[in-house]
Coordinates of C-alpha atoms in Angstrom, one line a residue:
M275 CA -27.9 -20.3 30.0
T276 CA -27.9 -17.9 27.0
T277 CA -31.5 -17.1 26.0
G278 CA -30.3 -16.3 22.2
V279 CA -30.6 -12.6 22.6
R280 CA -28.6 -10.7 19.6
R281 CA -27.1 -7.7 21.6
R282 CA -27.6 -4.6 19.9
M283 CA -24.6 -2.7 18.5
G284 CA -24.3 1.1 19.2
V285 CA -23.9 3.7 16.4
E286 CA -20.3 3.1 15.9
E287 CA -19.8 -0.3 16.8
R288 CA -22.4 -1.2 13.6
R289 CA -20.8 1.6 10.5
Q290 CA -17.2 -0.3 12.2
Q291 CA -19.0 -3.7 11.5
L292 CA -20.5 -2.9 8.2
I293 CA -16.7 -0.8 7.2
G294 CA -15.3 -4.2 7.7
V295 CA -17.7 -6.0 5.7
A296 CA -17.8 -4.5 2.6
L297 CA -13.7 -4.6 2.8
E298 CA -13.7 -8.4 3.2
L299 CA -16.5 -8.7 0.3
F300 CA -14.2 -5.7 -2.1
S301 CA -11.2 -7.8 -1.0
R302 CA -13.3 -10.7 -3.3
R303 CA -14.3 -8.4 -5.9
S304 CA -15.1 -5.0 -6.9
P305 CA -17.0 -2.5 -5.4
D306 CA -18.9 -2.1 -8.5
D307 CA -19.9 -5.5 -8.6
V308 CA -20.6 -5.7 -4.8
S309 CA -23.9 -5.0 -3.8
I310 CA -25.9 -3.0 -1.1
D311 CA -28.2 -6.5 -0.6
E312 CA -25.1 -8.1 0.2
I313 CA -22.8 -6.2 2.4
A314 CA -26.8 -6.0 4.5
S315 CA -26.9 -10.0 4.5
A316 CA -23.1 -10.3 5.5
A317 CA -23.7 -8.2 8.2
G318 CA -26.5 -9.9 9.3
I319 CA -29.1 -6.6 9.0
S320 CA -31.9 -5.2 6.5
R321 CA -30.9 -3.3 3.4
P322 CA -32.8 -0.1 5.1
L323 CA -31.2 -0.5 8.0
V324 CA -27.8 -0.5 6.1
Y325 CA -28.7 3.0 4.5
H326 CA -29.3 4.3 7.9
Y327 CA -25.7 4.2 8.8
F328 CA -24.3 4.7 5.4
P329 CA -26.6 7.1 3.0
S330 CA -25.5 5.6 -0.6
K331 CA -23.0 3.1 -1.3
L332 CA -20.7 5.8 -2.3
S333 CA -20.6 6.9 1.2
L334 CA -20.0 3.0 2.2
Y335 CA -17.2 2.7 0.0
E336 CA -15.6 5.8 0.7
A337 CA -15.5 5.1 3.9
A338 CA -14.2 1.6 3.4
L339 CA -11.5 2.8 1.2
S340 CA -10.5 4.9 4.0
R341 CA -9.7 2.1 6.1
A342 CA -7.5 0.7 3.7
A343 CA -5.8 3.5 2.6
D344 CA -4.3 3.6 6.5
D345 CA -3.8 0.0 6.3
L346 CA -2.0 -0.4 3.2
A347 CA 0.2 3.8 4.3
S348 CA 1.1 1.7 7.7
R349 CA 2.7 -0.7 5.5
F350 CA 5.8 1.4 4.4
A351 CA 6.5 2.5 9.2
E352 CA 9.2 0.5 9.6
P353 CA 11.7 0.9 12.9
R354 CA 15.1 2.8 11.0
E355 CA 17.7 0.2 12.7
G356 CA 20.0 -2.2 10.0
P357 CA 20.6 -2.0 6.7
L358 CA 18.5 0.1 4.4
G359 CA 17.9 -3.3 2.1
A360 CA 17.2 -4.9 4.7
R361 CA 14.4 -2.5 5.2
L362 CA 13.1 -1.9 2.4
M363 CA 12.4 -5.6 1.6
R364 CA 10.6 -6.1 5.1
V365 CA 8.4 -2.6 3.2
M366 CA 7.7 -4.5 0.1
G367 CA 6.7 -7.7 2.0
R368 CA 3.7 -6.5 3.7
Y369 CA 2.9 -4.2 0.0
F370 CA 2.5 -7.6 -1.2
D371 CA 0.5 -9.0 1.7
F372 CA -2.0 -6.2 1.3
V373 CA -2.1 -6.4 -2.7
D374 CA -2.5 -10.4 -2.5
E375 CA -4.8 -10.7 0.6
H376 CA -7.3 -7.0 -0.5
G377 CA -6.6 -7.5 -4.7
P378 CA -10.2 -5.8 -5.9
G379 CA -10.0 -3.0 -3.0
F380 CA -6.4 -2.5 -4.3
S381 CA -7.4 -2.1 -7.4
A382 CA -10.2 -0.1 -6.3
L383 CA -8.2 2.5 -4.2
M384 CA -5.5 3.0 -7.0
R385 CA -7.6 3.8 -9.8
G386 CA -10.7 5.5 -8.7
G387 CA -13.6 2.3 -8.7
P388 CA -16.7 3.7 -8.7
A389 CA -15.7 6.6 -6.5
V390 CA -13.7 7.7 -9.8
G391 CA -12.1 11.3 -9.3
S392 CA -13.8 12.1 -6.3
S393 CA -12.2 14.7 -4.4
T394 CA -12.5 12.2 -1.5
T395 CA -11.0 8.6 -3.1
N396 CA -8.7 11.5 -4.3
A397 CA -7.6 12.2 -1.3
L398 CA -6.9 9.0 0.1
I399 CA -4.6 8.4 -2.6
D400 CA -2.9 11.0 -1.7
S401 CA -2.8 10.3 1.7
V402 CA -0.9 6.7 1.0
R403 CA 1.7 7.7 -1.1
Q404 CA 2.9 11.1 1.0
A405 CA 3.0 8.4 3.8
A406 CA 4.9 6.5 1.9
Y407 CA 7.6 8.8 1.0
E408 CA 8.0 10.0 4.5
Q409 CA 8.6 6.6 5.6
I410 CA 10.6 6.3 2.9
L411 CA 12.9 9.0 3.5
S412 CA 12.7 8.6 7.1
H413 CA 14.0 5.4 6.7
M414 CA 17.1 6.9 4.9
G415 CA 17.8 10.1 7.1
A416 CA 17.0 12.7 4.7
V417 CA 15.9 15.6 6.6
D418 CA 16.2 18.1 4.6
P419 CA 16.5 15.7 1.2
P420 CA 17.7 17.1 -2.0
A421 CA 15.4 18.0 -5.1
R422 CA 16.2 14.9 -7.3
L423 CA 16.4 12.4 -4.0
E424 CA 12.3 13.7 -3.8
L425 CA 12.0 12.6 -7.9
V426 CA 13.5 9.4 -7.3
V427 CA 11.3 8.7 -4.0
R428 CA 7.9 9.6 -5.4
S429 CA 8.6 7.9 -8.6
W430 CA 9.7 5.0 -6.9
I431 CA 6.3 4.5 -4.7
S432 CA 5.0 5.1 -9.0
L433 CA 6.5 2.4 -9.6
A434 CA 5.4 0.2 -6.5
E435 CA 1.9 0.5 -7.3
S436 CA 1.5 0.4 -11.3
T437 CA 3.9 -2.7 -10.7
A438 CA 1.7 -4.4 -8.1
L439 CA -1.6 -3.4 -10.7
I440 CA 0.2 -5.2 -13.7
W441 CA 1.2 -8.3 -11.3
L442 CA -2.6 -8.9 -10.0
D443 CA -3.4 -9.1 -13.8
G444 CA -2.2 -12.6 -14.1
R445 CA 0.4 -13.2 -10.9
R446 CA 3.1 -14.0 -14.3
I447 CA 6.0 -12.9 -11.9
P448 CA 6.8 -14.8 -8.7
R449 CA 6.0 -12.6 -5.7
A450 CA 9.0 -12.9 -3.8
G451 CA 10.8 -12.4 -6.9
L452 CA 9.3 -9.1 -7.8
E453 CA 9.9 -8.0 -4.0
T454 CA 13.2 -7.4 -4.6
Q455 CA 13.2 -6.9 -8.0
L456 CA 11.0 -3.5 -6.9
V457 CA 14.3 -2.8 -4.3
H458 CA 17.2 -3.2 -6.6
D459 CA 14.6 -0.4 -8.9
F460 CA 14.7 1.9 -5.8
A461 CA 18.8 1.3 -6.1
A462 CA 19.2 1.7 -9.5
L463 CA 17.1 4.3 -9.5
C464 CA 19.1 5.9 -6.9
A465 CA 22.5 5.6 -7.9
V466 CA 21.8 7.2 -11.3
A467 CA 19.8 10.5 -9.6
A468 CA 23.7 10.4 -7.0
A469 CA 25.8 10.1 -10.6
H470 CA 24.2 14.0 -10.7
D471 CA 23.9 15.2 -7.4
E472 CA 27.1 15.1 -4.8
E473 CA 24.4 15.5 -2.0
L474 CA 22.8 12.6 -2.2
G475 CA 25.6 10.5 -3.5
A476 CA 27.6 11.2 0.5
L477 CA 24.1 10.6 1.6
L478 CA 24.1 6.8 -0.7
R479 CA 28.1 6.5 0.6
D480 CA 27.3 7.0 4.3
L481 CA 24.1 4.5 3.8
L482 CA 25.6 1.8 1.7
K483 CA 28.2 1.1 4.7
D484 CA 25.8 -0.8 7.1
E485 CA 24.8 -2.9 3.6
P486 CA 26.0 -6.6 4.3
G487 CA 27.5 -8.9 1.8
D488 CA 24.5 -10.8 0.9
G489 CA 21.7 -8.2 1.1
P490 CA 20.1 -6.9 -2.0
F491 CA 22.3 -4.1 -2.6
V492 CA 25.2 -5.7 -3.2
D493 CA 23.4 -9.0 -4.8
L494 CA 21.9 -5.9 -7.2
V495 CA 25.8 -4.7 -8.1
T496 CA 27.1 -8.9 -8.4
R497 CA 24.1 -9.0 -11.4
L498 CA 25.0 -6.1 -13.3
V499 CA 28.6 -7.1 -13.2
A500 CA 27.9 -10.1 -14.1
L501 CA 25.7 -8.5 -17.1
A502 CA 28.9 -6.4 -18.1
R503 CA 31.1 -9.9 -18.7

């Protein structure tokens, strides 16, 4: 027979619970619109107790963003197996899963939200971009990437961010088509850069050997040829 007595959480366990509650609320509304009272109510504790674990709403917000940033960065991790195009499609699928499930929180992370301009928020955003950059280079097997490849990868990551933010404002383009388009964008950027860099060209030729006839890269070539007719 249970007594109904609630188990008391340890300090770190309670902190993690509050971060999880905040993230859940931030996934539905902008952090600016979520009050400490709402977070306290959802966690089943009092407002003063929230401040016992986090001295301000900003500190809780930054802790929630830190967890979200780790989650988002992990979406770019992918075993280096199989064709590059298929790997990038899976990465984009996981990336948009996060965007779809945490729209307001994603916007807050990328735009700064109530912590706009803070060194903590800027560092979190940079950490996501750097993790994505390193993972994409790993997918390509580029240990010492040419300068133009670095430019392409960082530009593409920025493109993926801005595309996702615009998509959230109305979702007027089907998500699956947008994921494919971003993979095509990556291939097109690489191809243009490779036309000016023999080292990058050799790397791409080696990667394209493994691309199947029904992969996204071949699909792009087919679409471009159709445009030229």
